[in-house]
Tab-separated table of C-alpha atoms in Angstrom:
chain	number	residue	atom	x	y	z
A	20	MET	CA	-17.048	-5.203	-7.326
A	21	ASP	CA	-20.082	-4.863	-10.821
A	22	SER	CA	-19.145	-6.825	-13.030
A	23	THR	CA	-18.985	-3.844	-15.284
A	24	LYS	CA	-16.450	-2.574	-13.354
A	25	GLN	CA	-14.244	-5.485	-13.344
A	26	ALA	CA	-14.719	-5.896	-17.473
A	27	ASP	CA	-13.024	-2.117	-17.166
A	28	GLY	CA	-10.987	-2.763	-14.379
A	29	GLU	CA	-9.369	-5.898	-16.667
A	30	LYS	CA	-9.003	-3.988	-19.694
A	31	LYS	CA	-6.896	-1.683	-17.977
A	32	VAL	CA	-4.584	-4.350	-16.778
A	33	LYS	CA	-3.890	-5.614	-20.170
A	34	GLN	CA	-3.365	-2.285	-21.454
A	35	LEU	CA	-0.882	-1.121	-18.690
A	36	LEU	CA	0.356	-3.892	-17.628
A	37	ILE	CA	0.439	-6.716	-19.752
A	38	LYS	CA	1.399	-5.110	-23.236
A	39	PRO	CA	3.663	-2.630	-22.013
A	40	LEU	CA	5.499	-5.438	-20.651
A	41	GLU	CA	5.392	-7.465	-23.888
A	42	ARG	CA	6.541	-4.503	-26.158
A	43	ARG	CA	9.279	-4.491	-23.541
A	44	GLY	CA	10.197	-7.800	-25.526
A	45	LEU	CA	9.307	-9.917	-22.209
A	46	ALA	CA	8.224	-13.575	-23.504
A	47	LYS	CA	6.085	-15.818	-21.557
A	48	PRO	CA	7.874	-17.718	-19.301
A	49	SER	CA	9.585	-20.895	-20.391
A	50	SER	CA	8.346	-23.153	-18.127
A	51	LEU	CA	4.402	-22.359	-19.952
A	52	THR	CA	2.788	-23.676	-22.442
A	53	LYS	CA	1.585	-20.525	-25.056
A	54	VAL	CA	-2.138	-21.830	-23.165
A	55	GLN	CA	-0.874	-21.931	-19.571
A	56	PHE	CA	0.826	-18.675	-20.381
A	57	GLU	CA	-2.886	-17.178	-22.099
A	58	GLU	CA	-4.676	-18.480	-18.813
A	59	MET	CA	-1.768	-16.682	-16.435
A	60	VAL	CA	-2.529	-13.290	-18.134
A	61	GLN	CA	-6.483	-13.496	-18.373
A	62	ASP	CA	-6.054	-14.568	-14.734
A	63	LEU	CA	-4.172	-11.655	-13.687
A	64	CYS	CA	-5.695	-8.979	-15.307
A	65	ALA	CA	-9.226	-10.192	-13.185
A	66	ARG	CA	-7.187	-10.214	-9.593
A	67	LEU	CA	-5.482	-6.644	-10.286
A	68	ALA	CA	-8.948	-5.578	-11.877
A	69	TYR	CA	-8.896	-3.307	-8.935
A	70	MET	CA	-5.802	-1.275	-9.019
A	71	THR	CA	-5.559	2.301	-10.464
A	72	GLU	CA	-3.847	3.603	-13.265
A	73	ALA	CA	-1.092	5.049	-11.793
A	74	ASN	CA	-0.563	1.770	-9.939
A	75	LEU	CA	-0.592	-0.298	-12.941
A	76	ALA	CA	1.961	1.689	-14.222
A	77	ALA	CA	4.116	1.327	-11.376
A	78	LEU	CA	3.377	-2.259	-11.406
A	79	GLU	CA	4.629	-2.239	-14.667
A	80	GLU	CA	7.800	-0.104	-14.297
A	81	HIS	CA	8.187	-2.911	-11.485
A	82	ALA	CA	8.426	-5.983	-13.328
A	83	ALA	CA	10.038	-4.593	-16.144
A	84	GLY	CA	12.909	-4.172	-13.631
A	85	HIS	CA	12.595	-7.426	-12.779
A	86	PRO	CA	12.217	-10.100	-15.653
A	87	SER	CA	12.657	-13.904	-14.768
A	88	GLY	CA	14.419	-16.537	-16.842
A	89	LYS	CA	18.763	-16.915	-17.419
A	90	ASP	CA	18.682	-14.094	-20.045
A	91	LYS	CA	16.052	-12.134	-17.994
A	92	ASP	CA	14.036	-11.931	-20.941
A	93	ARG	CA	10.946	-13.681	-19.413
A	94	PHE	CA	7.852	-12.352	-18.177
A	95	PRO	CA	7.450	-12.891	-14.437
A	96	ILE	CA	5.127	-15.582	-13.284
A	97	ALA	CA	1.594	-14.513	-11.715
A	98	ASN	CA	2.431	-15.366	-8.472
A	99	ARG	CA	5.458	-12.200	-8.116
A	100	ILE	CA	3.420	-10.066	-9.900
A	101	LEU	CA	0.468	-10.488	-7.341
A	102	GLU	CA	2.918	-9.807	-4.615
A	103	TRP	CA	4.507	-6.644	-6.154
A	104	ALA	CA	0.626	-5.519	-6.966
A	105	ALA	CA	-0.236	-6.706	-2.933
A	106	GLN	CA	2.751	-4.179	-2.514
A	107	ILE	CA	1.917	-1.515	-4.518
A	108	GLN	CA	-1.678	-1.394	-3.890
A	109	PRO	CA	-3.482	-3.831	-1.530
A	110	PRO	CA	-6.920	-5.382	-2.718
A	111	GLY	CA	-9.987	-3.848	-0.656
A	112	ASP	CA	-11.345	-6.500	1.641
A	113	ASP	CA	-14.834	-6.156	-0.472
A	114	ALA	CA	-12.027	-7.214	-3.717
A	115	SER	CA	-10.643	-10.531	-2.187
A	116	PRO	CA	-12.433	-13.505	-3.015
A	117	LEU	CA	-10.598	-15.131	0.372
A	118	ILE	CA	-11.480	-12.776	2.837
A	119	ARG	CA	-15.219	-12.655	1.064
A	120	ALA	CA	-15.152	-16.137	1.784
A	121	VAL	CA	-13.920	-16.831	4.753
A	122	PHE	CA	-16.595	-14.315	5.974
A	123	ALA	CA	-19.274	-16.228	3.977
A	124	ASN	CA	-18.537	-19.526	5.445
A	125	ASN	CA	-19.261	-20.938	9.205
A	126	LEU	CA	-16.101	-19.784	10.333
A	127	GLY	CA	-16.745	-15.722	9.741
A	128	ARG	CA	-20.408	-16.152	10.494
A	129	ASP	CA	-18.728	-17.226	14.014
A	130	ALA	CA	-16.659	-14.672	14.007
A	131	LEU	CA	-19.528	-12.659	13.972
A	132	ASP	CA	-21.672	-13.752	16.425
A	133	ASN	CA	-18.843	-14.169	18.457
A	134	GLY	CA	-16.850	-10.868	18.386
A	135	TRP	CA	-13.761	-11.270	17.073
A	136	ALA	CA	-14.226	-10.570	13.513
A	137	PRO	CA	-11.660	-7.494	13.809
A	138	GLU	CA	-9.258	-9.543	14.254
A	139	LEU	CA	-10.064	-12.090	11.762
A	140	LEU	CA	-10.212	-9.494	9.074
A	141	ALA	CA	-6.941	-8.649	10.296
A	142	GLU	CA	-5.364	-11.860	10.167
A	143	LEU	CA	-6.659	-12.034	6.386
A	144	ARG	CA	-5.259	-8.929	5.585
A	145	GLN	CA	-1.798	-9.904	6.618
A	146	SER	CA	-1.661	-13.652	5.900
A	147	ARG	CA	-3.478	-13.440	2.616
A	148	LYS	CA	-4.517	-17.226	3.643
A	149	TRP	CA	-7.232	-19.237	4.348
A	150	PRO	CA	-6.862	-19.516	8.301
A	151	GLY	CA	-6.259	-22.971	10.157
A	152	ALA	CA	-6.967	-24.265	13.713
A	153	TRP	CA	-4.467	-23.186	15.498
A	154	ALA	CA	-4.153	-19.309	13.404
A	155	VAL	CA	-7.913	-19.559	14.654
A	156	LYS	CA	-7.680	-20.265	18.266
A	157	GLY	CA	-4.374	-17.616	17.948
A	158	ILE	CA	-6.964	-14.711	16.718
A	159	LYS	CA	-9.208	-15.166	19.283
A	160	GLU	CA	-7.088	-15.397	22.190
A	161	ARG	CA	-5.723	-11.653	20.852
A	162	ALA	CA	-9.388	-10.869	20.629
A	163	HIS	CA	-10.686	-11.942	23.969
A	164	ASP	CA	-9.450	-9.062	25.544
A	165	ALA	CA	-11.018	-6.478	22.828
A	166	VAL	CA	-14.646	-8.364	22.967
A	167	ARG	CA	-14.494	-8.428	26.636
A	168	ARG	CA	-14.609	-4.327	26.555
A	169	ILE	CA	-17.027	-4.037	23.875
A	170	GLU	CA	-19.427	-6.111	25.936
A	171	ASP	CA	-18.943	-4.506	29.157
A	172	LEU	CA	-18.994	-1.380	27.562
A	173	GLU	CA	-22.121	-2.323	26.121
A	174	TYR	CA	-23.638	-3.383	28.974
A	175	ARG	CA	-22.323	-0.275	30.478
A	176	LEU	CA	-24.564	1.776	27.727
A	177	SER	CA	-27.208	-0.834	28.357
A	178	ARG	CA	-27.980	0.710	31.910
A	179	GLY	CA	-27.705	3.989	31.113
A	180	ASP	CA	-24.031	5.093	32.310
A	181	GLU	CA	-22.333	7.439	29.827
A	182	LEU	CA	-18.754	5.954	28.642
A	183	ASN	CA	-15.913	8.865	28.329
A	184	PRO	CA	-14.245	9.977	25.198
A	185	ASN	CA	-11.737	7.292	24.654
A	186	GLU	CA	-14.152	4.303	25.577
A	187	SER	CA	-16.713	6.182	22.872
A	188	ASP	CA	-14.519	6.446	20.071
A	189	TRP	CA	-12.966	2.797	20.604
A	190	ARG	CA	-16.557	1.506	20.471
A	191	VAL	CA	-17.501	3.207	17.341
A	192	ARG	CA	-13.913	2.355	15.756
A	193	ARG	CA	-15.023	-1.554	16.886
A	194	LEU	CA	-18.490	-2.042	15.797
A	195	SER	CA	-17.685	0.367	12.232
A	196	VAL	CA	-15.043	-2.784	11.414
A	197	ILE	CA	-17.696	-5.290	12.629
A	198	GLU	CA	-20.252	-3.472	10.079
A	199	LYS	CA	-17.467	-3.813	7.537
A	200	CYS	CA	-17.570	-7.491	7.886
A	201	ARG	CA	-20.930	-7.957	7.896
A	202	ARG	CA	-20.887	-6.548	4.413
A	203	ILE	CA	-17.936	-8.772	3.835
A	204	ALA	CA	-20.307	-11.452	4.471
A	205	GLN	CA	-23.040	-10.680	2.330
A	206	LEU	CA	-21.189	-9.893	-0.663
A	207	GLY	CA	-19.563	-13.306	0.435
A	208	THR	CA	-22.778	-14.462	0.002
A	209	GLN	CA	-23.798	-13.472	-3.226
A	210	ASP	CA	-20.732	-14.763	-4.677
A	211	GLY	CA	-21.446	-18.515	-3.550
A	212	GLY	CA	-19.381	-18.124	-1.029
A	213	LYS	CA	-21.356	-19.641	1.747
A	214	ALA	CA	-20.436	-23.260	3.290
C-alpha cells in the first residue's frame, strides 16, 4: 500500500470506526492515559487502513456491541478491535508488516530458496506471529512432500515429459504462491525489513 492510499485509509478508519464509537459515548479505556489512548487510535488507524468502508462499518457495529469496562461504556482495547477486524476482513499478505518482515529476513529467503515458502506463508496467515525454531521445523515437515513433488515435476518437464492436467494445475498454483512470496519479500526489503 503506497503512502497516499495509507493516508486515505487512515482517514477512512477515523471517520467510519473511531468517530462513530466516540459519538456513541464510548470513552477511553480507564487503563490508558489520554496520550496513550490517542496513540492507540493512531495505531489502529494505521493498521486498519486496508479495510473497505463496508467492513469498517461492520467492525464499528461489532465494536459498539462489545464495549469494555465494568459499565460497558469504554472503548475496546486495540487488540480486541484488531482481532475482530481480522475476522471481518483479514489483511492482505502485502499489508502485513509481519509477513513482509519474515520474507525479507533470512528465514523467508531460506523458505524461498528451498521451496517451502507457501507453507511458511500459510503458517504466518494462520498464527500471525514470528515462527520460532519448533514452528519452522513443523513447517518444513509439512512442506516436505510438496517440495519433493514440485522438484519431480520440474525434472520431468526438463526431460520433455508431459504432465497430466492435475499435475500441471497443481504446479501452476504452487509456482504462483511462490511468486507471491517473492513479491512479499521484495516489499519487505523495500520497507527495510532485511536482516
